[in-house]
């Protein structure tokens, strides 16, 4: 079965409405500065020194160095997170398991808005559906946070913050290729025009994959 993924994301709004930016350290650094601003731990912009919780942040610099990878591959490098599914098969569901809890106990947010797959009885969300090209930074809050986010946040919260246009308008293009006839193309336009911020990103992934349940008898033409 040939799978195709098409991602299109666009945002247009007044620059004055964008939350204040901050310098966030990459995930491979010892810890975040106490003066850095995060949103997830308190549902409002606050300095880490005012929170009293440990927040892991993957910033835009780290994400830009990860182009060509997927969001599951990026999160799989964070201690305490396990990504379900076969990492080499794009068709498998990539759910997040935090600290040994079920995928339904880790709340996934996009710009602070909860997301889930209503077709799944477990309530888990396939994070491979989010294009990494449209992500500005990721805030990871481990531990129970039901008082702020409800029962879905028993294990923790992952807030994926999308890109907002700032600075001069600039375009970027990405193309990758791999085994099993896997191809990916991405195109983006980001920046600020007068008082309006613009962020438009589109990406497409096409792969023939391999079988996740090939019969032992080696049946030819088995559904991939």
PDB file of C-alpha atoms in Angstrom:
ATOM      1  CA  UNK A   1       0.000   0.000   0.000  1.00  0.00           C
ATOM      2  CA  UNK A   2       1.574   3.245  -1.091  1.00  0.00           C
ATOM      3  CA  UNK A   3       1.294   5.979   1.477  1.00  0.00           C
ATOM      4  CA  UNK A   4       1.372   9.705   0.863  1.00  0.00           C
ATOM      5  CA  UNK A   5       1.398  12.506   3.358  1.00  0.00           C
ATOM      6  CA  UNK A   6       0.642  16.107   2.495  1.00  0.00           C
ATOM      7  CA  UNK A   7       1.167  18.809   5.083  1.00  0.00           C
ATOM      8  CA  UNK A   8       0.031  22.393   4.568  1.00  0.00           C
ATOM      9  CA  UNK A   9       0.112  25.010   7.307  1.00  0.00           C
ATOM     10  CA  UNK A  10      -0.316  28.764   7.168  1.00  0.00           C
ATOM     11  CA  UNK A  11      -0.672  31.540   9.693  1.00  0.00           C
ATOM     12  CA  UNK A  12      -1.379  35.244   9.225  1.00  0.00           C
ATOM     13  CA  UNK A  13      -1.777  37.722  12.048  1.00  0.00           C
ATOM     14  CA  UNK A  14      -0.687  40.979  13.610  1.00  0.00           C
ATOM     15  CA  UNK A  15       2.843  40.937  14.927  1.00  0.00           C
ATOM     16  CA  UNK A  16       1.741  42.740  18.083  1.00  0.00           C
ATOM     17  CA  UNK A  17      -0.321  39.693  19.089  1.00  0.00           C
ATOM     18  CA  UNK A  18       2.602  37.289  19.027  1.00  0.00           C
ATOM     19  CA  UNK A  19       3.927  36.234  22.406  1.00  0.00           C
ATOM     20  CA  UNK A  20       7.344  37.680  23.333  1.00  0.00           C
ATOM     21  CA  UNK A  21      10.172  35.602  21.918  1.00  0.00           C
ATOM     22  CA  UNK A  22      12.983  34.234  24.012  1.00  0.00           C
ATOM     23  CA  UNK A  23      16.319  32.533  23.686  1.00  0.00           C
ATOM     24  CA  UNK A  24      15.648  28.884  24.474  1.00  0.00           C
ATOM     25  CA  UNK A  25      18.512  26.457  24.900  1.00  0.00           C
ATOM     26  CA  UNK A  26      18.698  23.322  22.798  1.00  0.00           C
ATOM     27  CA  UNK A  27      17.844  19.918  24.196  1.00  0.00           C
ATOM     28  CA  UNK A  28      21.456  18.834  24.159  1.00  0.00           C
ATOM     29  CA  UNK A  29      22.485  21.526  26.670  1.00  0.00           C
ATOM     30  CA  UNK A  30      22.568  20.956  30.448  1.00  0.00           C
ATOM     31  CA  UNK A  31      19.527  23.076  31.339  1.00  0.00           C
ATOM     32  CA  UNK A  32      17.508  26.150  30.575  1.00  0.00           C
ATOM     33  CA  UNK A  33      18.368  29.622  31.853  1.00  0.00           C
ATOM     34  CA  UNK A  34      16.264  30.865  34.744  1.00  0.00           C
ATOM     35  CA  UNK A  35      15.446  33.991  32.728  1.00  0.00           C
ATOM     36  CA  UNK A  36      14.049  32.088  29.757  1.00  0.00           C
ATOM     37  CA  UNK A  37      10.321  32.294  29.111  1.00  0.00           C
ATOM     38  CA  UNK A  38       8.092  29.231  28.753  1.00  0.00           C
ATOM     39  CA  UNK A  39       4.324  28.862  28.458  1.00  0.00           C
ATOM     40  CA  UNK A  40       3.435  25.222  29.082  1.00  0.00           C
ATOM     41  CA  UNK A  41       4.150  24.981  32.815  1.00  0.00           C
ATOM     42  CA  UNK A  42       1.755  27.779  33.780  1.00  0.00           C
ATOM     43  CA  UNK A  43      -0.399  28.293  30.661  1.00  0.00           C
ATOM     44  CA  UNK A  44       0.924  31.869  30.497  1.00  0.00           C
ATOM     45  CA  UNK A  45       4.348  33.298  29.614  1.00  0.00           C
ATOM     46  CA  UNK A  46       6.582  33.078  32.697  1.00  0.00           C
ATOM     47  CA  UNK A  47      10.284  32.878  33.423  1.00  0.00           C
ATOM     48  CA  UNK A  48      11.517  29.452  34.470  1.00  0.00           C
ATOM     49  CA  UNK A  49      12.722  30.971  37.753  1.00  0.00           C
ATOM     50  CA  UNK A  50       9.081  31.754  38.600  1.00  0.00           C
ATOM     51  CA  UNK A  51       7.697  28.298  37.870  1.00  0.00           C
ATOM     52  CA  UNK A  52       9.378  25.699  40.073  1.00  0.00           C
ATOM     53  CA  UNK A  53       8.954  22.951  37.465  1.00  0.00           C
ATOM     54  CA  UNK A  54      11.423  21.326  35.103  1.00  0.00           C
ATOM     55  CA  UNK A  55      10.670  22.122  31.465  1.00  0.00           C
ATOM     56  CA  UNK A  56      12.712  20.642  28.623  1.00  0.00           C
ATOM     57  CA  UNK A  57      12.845  22.886  25.557  1.00  0.00           C
ATOM     58  CA  UNK A  58      13.877  22.059  21.992  1.00  0.00           C
ATOM     59  CA  UNK A  59      14.533  25.385  20.324  1.00  0.00           C
ATOM     60  CA  UNK A  60      14.416  26.553  16.704  1.00  0.00           C
ATOM     61  CA  UNK A  61      18.179  26.170  16.262  1.00  0.00           C
ATOM     62  CA  UNK A  62      18.066  22.487  17.181  1.00  0.00           C
ATOM     63  CA  UNK A  63      15.041  21.945  14.951  1.00  0.00           C
ATOM     64  CA  UNK A  64      16.724  23.650  11.982  1.00  0.00           C
ATOM     65  CA  UNK A  65      19.673  21.275  12.366  1.00  0.00           C
ATOM     66  CA  UNK A  66      17.223  18.359  12.262  1.00  0.00           C
ATOM     67  CA  UNK A  67      15.763  19.096   8.822  1.00  0.00           C
ATOM     68  CA  UNK A  68      15.344  15.861   6.917  1.00  0.00           C
ATOM     69  CA  UNK A  69      14.287  14.080  10.091  1.00  0.00           C
ATOM     70  CA  UNK A  70      10.763  13.661  11.435  1.00  0.00           C
ATOM     71  CA  UNK A  71       9.200  14.879  14.665  1.00  0.00           C
ATOM     72  CA  UNK A  72       9.153  11.314  16.136  1.00  0.00           C
ATOM     73  CA  UNK A  73      12.881  10.987  15.404  1.00  0.00           C
ATOM     74  CA  UNK A  74      13.551  14.301  17.133  1.00  0.00           C
ATOM     75  CA  UNK A  75      11.518  13.488  20.256  1.00  0.00           C
ATOM     76  CA  UNK A  76      13.019  10.006  20.454  1.00  0.00           C
ATOM     77  CA  UNK A  77      16.274  11.641  21.615  1.00  0.00           C
ATOM     78  CA  UNK A  78      14.638  13.093  24.744  1.00  0.00           C
ATOM     79  CA  UNK A  79      15.155  11.100  27.940  1.00  0.00           C
ATOM     80  CA  UNK A  80      11.927   9.718  29.378  1.00  0.00           C
ATOM     81  CA  UNK A  81      10.080   9.678  26.044  1.00  0.00           C
ATOM     82  CA  UNK A  82       9.386   6.545  24.024  1.00  0.00           C
ATOM     83  CA  UNK A  83       7.911   6.703  20.525  1.00  0.00           C
ATOM     84  CA  UNK A  84       5.666   3.789  19.598  1.00  0.00           C
ATOM     85  CA  UNK A  85       5.458   2.173  16.187  1.00  0.00           C
ATOM     86  CA  UNK A  86       8.129   1.005  13.790  1.00  0.00           C
ATOM     87  CA  UNK A  87      10.452   3.970  13.311  1.00  0.00           C
ATOM     88  CA  UNK A  88      11.396   2.892   9.797  1.00  0.00           C
ATOM     89  CA  UNK A  89       7.831   2.534   8.554  1.00  0.00           C
ATOM     90  CA  UNK A  90       6.053   5.807   7.820  1.00  0.00           C
ATOM     91  CA  UNK A  91       2.653   4.123   7.876  1.00  0.00           C
ATOM     92  CA  UNK A  92       2.872   3.072  11.544  1.00  0.00           C
ATOM     93  CA  UNK A  93       1.251   5.252  14.202  1.00  0.00           C
ATOM     94  CA  UNK A  94       3.893   7.197  16.159  1.00  0.00           C
ATOM     95  CA  UNK A  95       2.436   7.795  19.624  1.00  0.00           C
ATOM     96  CA  UNK A  96       4.331   9.282  22.573  1.00  0.00           C
ATOM     97  CA  UNK A  97       4.785   7.326  25.813  1.00  0.00           C
ATOM     98  CA  UNK A  98       6.152   9.404  28.690  1.00  0.00           C
ATOM     99  CA  UNK A  99       7.672   7.894  31.828  1.00  0.00           C
ATOM    100  CA  UNK A 100       6.133   4.490  31.136  1.00  0.00           C
ATOM    101  CA  UNK A 101       2.539   5.738  31.060  1.00  0.00           C
ATOM    102  CA  UNK A 102       0.151   5.015  28.218  1.00  0.00           C
ATOM    103  CA  UNK A 103       0.064   7.295  25.194  1.00  0.00           C
ATOM    104  CA  UNK A 104      -3.370   8.591  26.245  1.00  0.00           C
ATOM    105  CA  UNK A 105      -1.817   9.997  29.443  1.00  0.00           C
ATOM    106  CA  UNK A 106       0.540  12.347  27.579  1.00  0.00           C
ATOM    107  CA  UNK A 107      -1.227  15.475  26.383  1.00  0.00           C
ATOM    108  CA  UNK A 108      -0.129  16.812  22.982  1.00  0.00           C
ATOM    109  CA  UNK A 109      -0.745  20.519  22.373  1.00  0.00           C
ATOM    110  CA  UNK A 110      -0.288  22.603  19.233  1.00  0.00           C
ATOM    111  CA  UNK A 111       0.047  26.262  20.210  1.00  0.00           C
ATOM    112  CA  UNK A 112      -1.676  25.397  23.484  1.00  0.00           C
ATOM    113  CA  UNK A 113      -4.640  23.626  21.860  1.00  0.00           C
ATOM    114  CA  UNK A 114      -5.114  19.896  22.718  1.00  0.00           C
ATOM    115  CA  UNK A 115      -5.081  17.450  19.796  1.00  0.00           C
ATOM    116  CA  UNK A 116      -6.086  13.796  19.620  1.00  0.00           C
ATOM    117  CA  UNK A 117      -7.294  11.199  17.162  1.00  0.00           C
ATOM    118  CA  UNK A 118     -11.010  10.594  17.663  1.00  0.00           C
ATOM    119  CA  UNK A 119     -10.810   7.419  15.570  1.00  0.00           C
ATOM    120  CA  UNK A 120      -8.489   5.782  18.139  1.00  0.00           C
ATOM    121  CA  UNK A 121     -10.155   4.272  21.207  1.00  0.00           C
ATOM    122  CA  UNK A 122      -7.001   4.922  23.242  1.00  0.00           C
ATOM    123  CA  UNK A 123      -7.052   8.655  22.479  1.00  0.00           C
ATOM    124  CA  UNK A 124      -3.402   8.655  21.425  1.00  0.00           C
ATOM    125  CA  UNK A 125      -2.210  11.070  18.751  1.00  0.00           C
ATOM    126  CA  UNK A 126       0.010  10.270  15.774  1.00  0.00           C
ATOM    127  CA  UNK A 127       2.730  12.933  16.015  1.00  0.00           C
ATOM    128  CA  UNK A 128       4.122  12.010  12.602  1.00  0.00           C
ATOM    129  CA  UNK A 129       1.183  14.002  11.209  1.00  0.00           C
ATOM    130  CA  UNK A 130       2.970  17.214  12.273  1.00  0.00           C
ATOM    131  CA  UNK A 131       5.536  18.572   9.823  1.00  0.00           C
ATOM    132  CA  UNK A 132       8.791  19.524  11.541  1.00  0.00           C
ATOM    133  CA  UNK A 133       9.265  22.397   9.068  1.00  0.00           C
ATOM    134  CA  UNK A 134       6.367  24.266  10.696  1.00  0.00           C
ATOM    135  CA  UNK A 135       7.668  24.008  14.281  1.00  0.00           C
ATOM    136  CA  UNK A 136       9.350  26.922  16.075  1.00  0.00           C
ATOM    137  CA  UNK A 137      10.069  25.167  19.363  1.00  0.00           C
ATOM    138  CA  UNK A 138       8.826  22.359  21.610  1.00  0.00           C
ATOM    139  CA  UNK A 139       8.225  22.584  25.355  1.00  0.00           C
ATOM    140  CA  UNK A 140       8.169  19.283  27.253  1.00  0.00           C
ATOM    141  CA  UNK A 141       6.749  19.241  30.785  1.00  0.00           C
ATOM    142  CA  UNK A 142       7.156  15.901  32.560  1.00  0.00           C
ATOM    143  CA  UNK A 143       5.091  14.769  35.512  1.00  0.00           C
ATOM    144  CA  UNK A 144       1.442  15.042  36.476  1.00  0.00           C
ATOM    145  CA  UNK A 145      -0.226  18.275  35.375  1.00  0.00           C
ATOM    146  CA  UNK A 146      -3.893  17.363  35.649  1.00  0.00           C
ATOM    147  CA  UNK A 147      -4.691  20.511  37.635  1.00  0.00           C
ATOM    148  CA  UNK A 148      -3.850  22.641  34.585  1.00  0.00           C
ATOM    149  CA  UNK A 149      -4.681  20.377  31.660  1.00  0.00           C
ATOM    150  CA  UNK A 150      -7.034  17.629  32.873  1.00  0.00           C
ATOM    151  CA  UNK A 151      -6.683  13.857  33.149  1.00  0.00           C
ATOM    152  CA  UNK A 152      -4.945  13.537  29.768  1.00  0.00           C
ATOM    153  CA  UNK A 153      -1.847  15.143  31.327  1.00  0.00           C
ATOM    154  CA  UNK A 154      -1.200  12.505  34.002  1.00  0.00           C
ATOM    155  CA  UNK A 155       2.241  11.681  32.555  1.00  0.00           C
ATOM    156  CA  UNK A 156       3.070  15.120  31.170  1.00  0.00           C
ATOM    157  CA  UNK A 157       2.504  17.683  28.433  1.00  0.00           C
ATOM    158  CA  UNK A 158       4.200  18.342  25.107  1.00  0.00           C
ATOM    159  CA  UNK A 159       3.440  21.761  23.638  1.00  0.00           C
ATOM    160  CA  UNK A 160       4.425  22.143  19.969  1.00  0.00           C
ATOM    161  CA  UNK A 161       4.674  25.829  19.088  1.00  0.00           C
ATOM    162  CA  UNK A 162       4.422  26.628  15.390  1.00  0.00           C
ATOM    163  CA  UNK A 163       6.535  29.147  13.542  1.00  0.00           C
ATOM    164  CA  UNK A 164       5.573  32.827  13.523  1.00  0.00           C
ATOM    165  CA  UNK A 165       6.912  35.194  10.881  1.00  0.00           C
ATOM    166  CA  UNK A 166       9.438  37.815  12.009  1.00  0.00           C
ATOM    167  CA  UNK A 167      12.217  39.803  10.353  1.00  0.00           C
ATOM    168  CA  UNK A 168      12.582  40.151   6.589  1.00  0.00           C
ATOM    169  CA  UNK A 169      10.622  37.842   4.329  1.00  0.00           C
ATOM    170  CA  UNK A 170      12.646  34.767   3.430  1.00  0.00           C
ATOM    171  CA  UNK A 171      11.938  31.528   1.590  1.00  0.00           C
ATOM    172  CA  UNK A 172      13.342  28.063   2.204  1.00  0.00           C
ATOM    173  CA  UNK A 173      13.176  24.824   0.270  1.00  0.00           C
ATOM    174  CA  UNK A 174      14.091  21.270   1.258  1.00  0.00           C
ATOM    175  CA  UNK A 175      14.311  18.011  -0.665  1.00  0.00           C
ATOM    176  CA  UNK A 176      15.279  14.574   0.657  1.00  0.00           C
ATOM    177  CA  UNK A 177      15.283  11.019  -0.701  1.00  0.00           C
ATOM    178  CA  UNK A 178      15.760   7.608   0.866  1.00  0.00           C
ATOM    179  CA  UNK A 179      15.178   3.902   0.532  1.00  0.00           C
ATOM    180  CA  UNK A 180      11.827   2.333  -0.385  1.00  0.00           C
ATOM    181  CA  UNK A 181      11.254   5.146  -2.874  1.00  0.00           C
ATOM    182  CA  UNK A 182      10.908   7.682  -0.086  1.00  0.00           C
ATOM    183  CA  UNK A 183      10.870  11.322  -1.160  1.00  0.00           C
ATOM    184  CA  UNK A 184      10.124  14.508   0.747  1.00  0.00           C
ATOM    185  CA  UNK A 185       9.742  18.083  -0.436  1.00  0.00           C
ATOM    186  CA  UNK A 186       9.162  21.167   1.728  1.00  0.00           C
ATOM    187  CA  UNK A 187       8.678  24.844   0.913  1.00  0.00           C
ATOM    188  CA  UNK A 188       8.288  27.740   3.335  1.00  0.00           C
ATOM    189  CA  UNK A 189       7.850  31.516   3.376  1.00  0.00           C
ATOM    190  CA  UNK A 190       8.335  33.367   6.661  1.00  0.00           C
ATOM    191  CA  UNK A 191       8.838  36.956   7.737  1.00  0.00           C
ATOM    192  CA  UNK A 192       7.171  40.212   8.563  1.00  0.00           C
ATOM    193  CA  UNK A 193       5.497  42.651   6.170  1.00  0.00           C
ATOM    194  CA  UNK A 194       4.878  46.002   7.856  1.00  0.00           C
ATOM    195  CA  UNK A 195       2.849  45.132  10.976  1.00  0.00           C
ATOM    196  CA  UNK A 196       1.764  41.719   9.738  1.00  0.00           C
ATOM    197  CA  UNK A 197       3.625  38.471  10.356  1.00  0.00           C
ATOM    198  CA  UNK A 198       3.496  35.786   7.677  1.00  0.00           C
ATOM    199  CA  UNK A 199       4.297  32.088   8.008  1.00  0.00           C
ATOM    200  CA  UNK A 200       3.408  29.654   5.216  1.00  0.00           C
ATOM    201  CA  UNK A 201       4.836  26.147   5.130  1.00  0.00           C
ATOM    202  CA  UNK A 202       3.957  23.145   2.986  1.00  0.00           C
ATOM    203  CA  UNK A 203       5.556  19.707   2.802  1.00  0.00           C
ATOM    204  CA  UNK A 204       4.868  16.400   1.106  1.00  0.00           C
ATOM    205  CA  UNK A 205       6.179  12.927   1.928  1.00  0.00           C
ATOM    206  CA  UNK A 206       5.754   9.938  -0.381  1.00  0.00           C
ATOM    207  CA  UNK A 207       6.989   6.410   0.454  1.00  0.00           C
ATOM    208  CA  UNK A 208       6.250   2.838  -0.588  1.00  0.00           C
ATOM    209  CA  UNK A 209       7.313   1.574   2.865  1.00  0.00           C
ATOM    210  CA  UNK A 210       7.740  -2.080   3.743  1.00  0.00           C
ATOM    211  CA  UNK A 211       5.376  -4.632   5.199  1.00  0.00           C
ATOM    212  CA  UNK A 212       4.758  -4.524   8.951  1.00  0.00           C
ATOM    213  CA  UNK A 213       3.112  -7.969   8.924  1.00  0.00           C
ATOM    214  CA  UNK A 214       4.760 -10.005   6.164  1.00  0.00           C
ATOM    215  CA  UNK A 215       3.604 -13.669   6.368  1.00  0.00           C
ATOM    216  CA  UNK A 216       6.197 -16.249   7.299  1.00  0.00           C
ATOM    217  CA  UNK A 217       5.624 -18.091   4.008  1.00  0.00           C
ATOM    218  CA  UNK A 218       6.920 -15.054   2.097  1.00  0.00           C
ATOM    219  CA  UNK A 219       3.706 -14.444   0.175  1.00  0.00           C
ATOM    220  CA  UNK A 220       4.465 -12.348  -2.880  1.00  0.00           C
ATOM    221  CA  UNK A 221       2.773  -8.975  -3.267  1.00  0.00           C
ATOM    222  CA  UNK A 222       1.684  -8.819   0.376  1.00  0.00           C
ATOM    223  CA  UNK A 223       0.064  -5.511   1.294  1.00  0.00           C
ATOM    224  CA  UNK A 224       2.664  -2.955   2.482  1.00  0.00           C
TER     225      UNK A 224
END
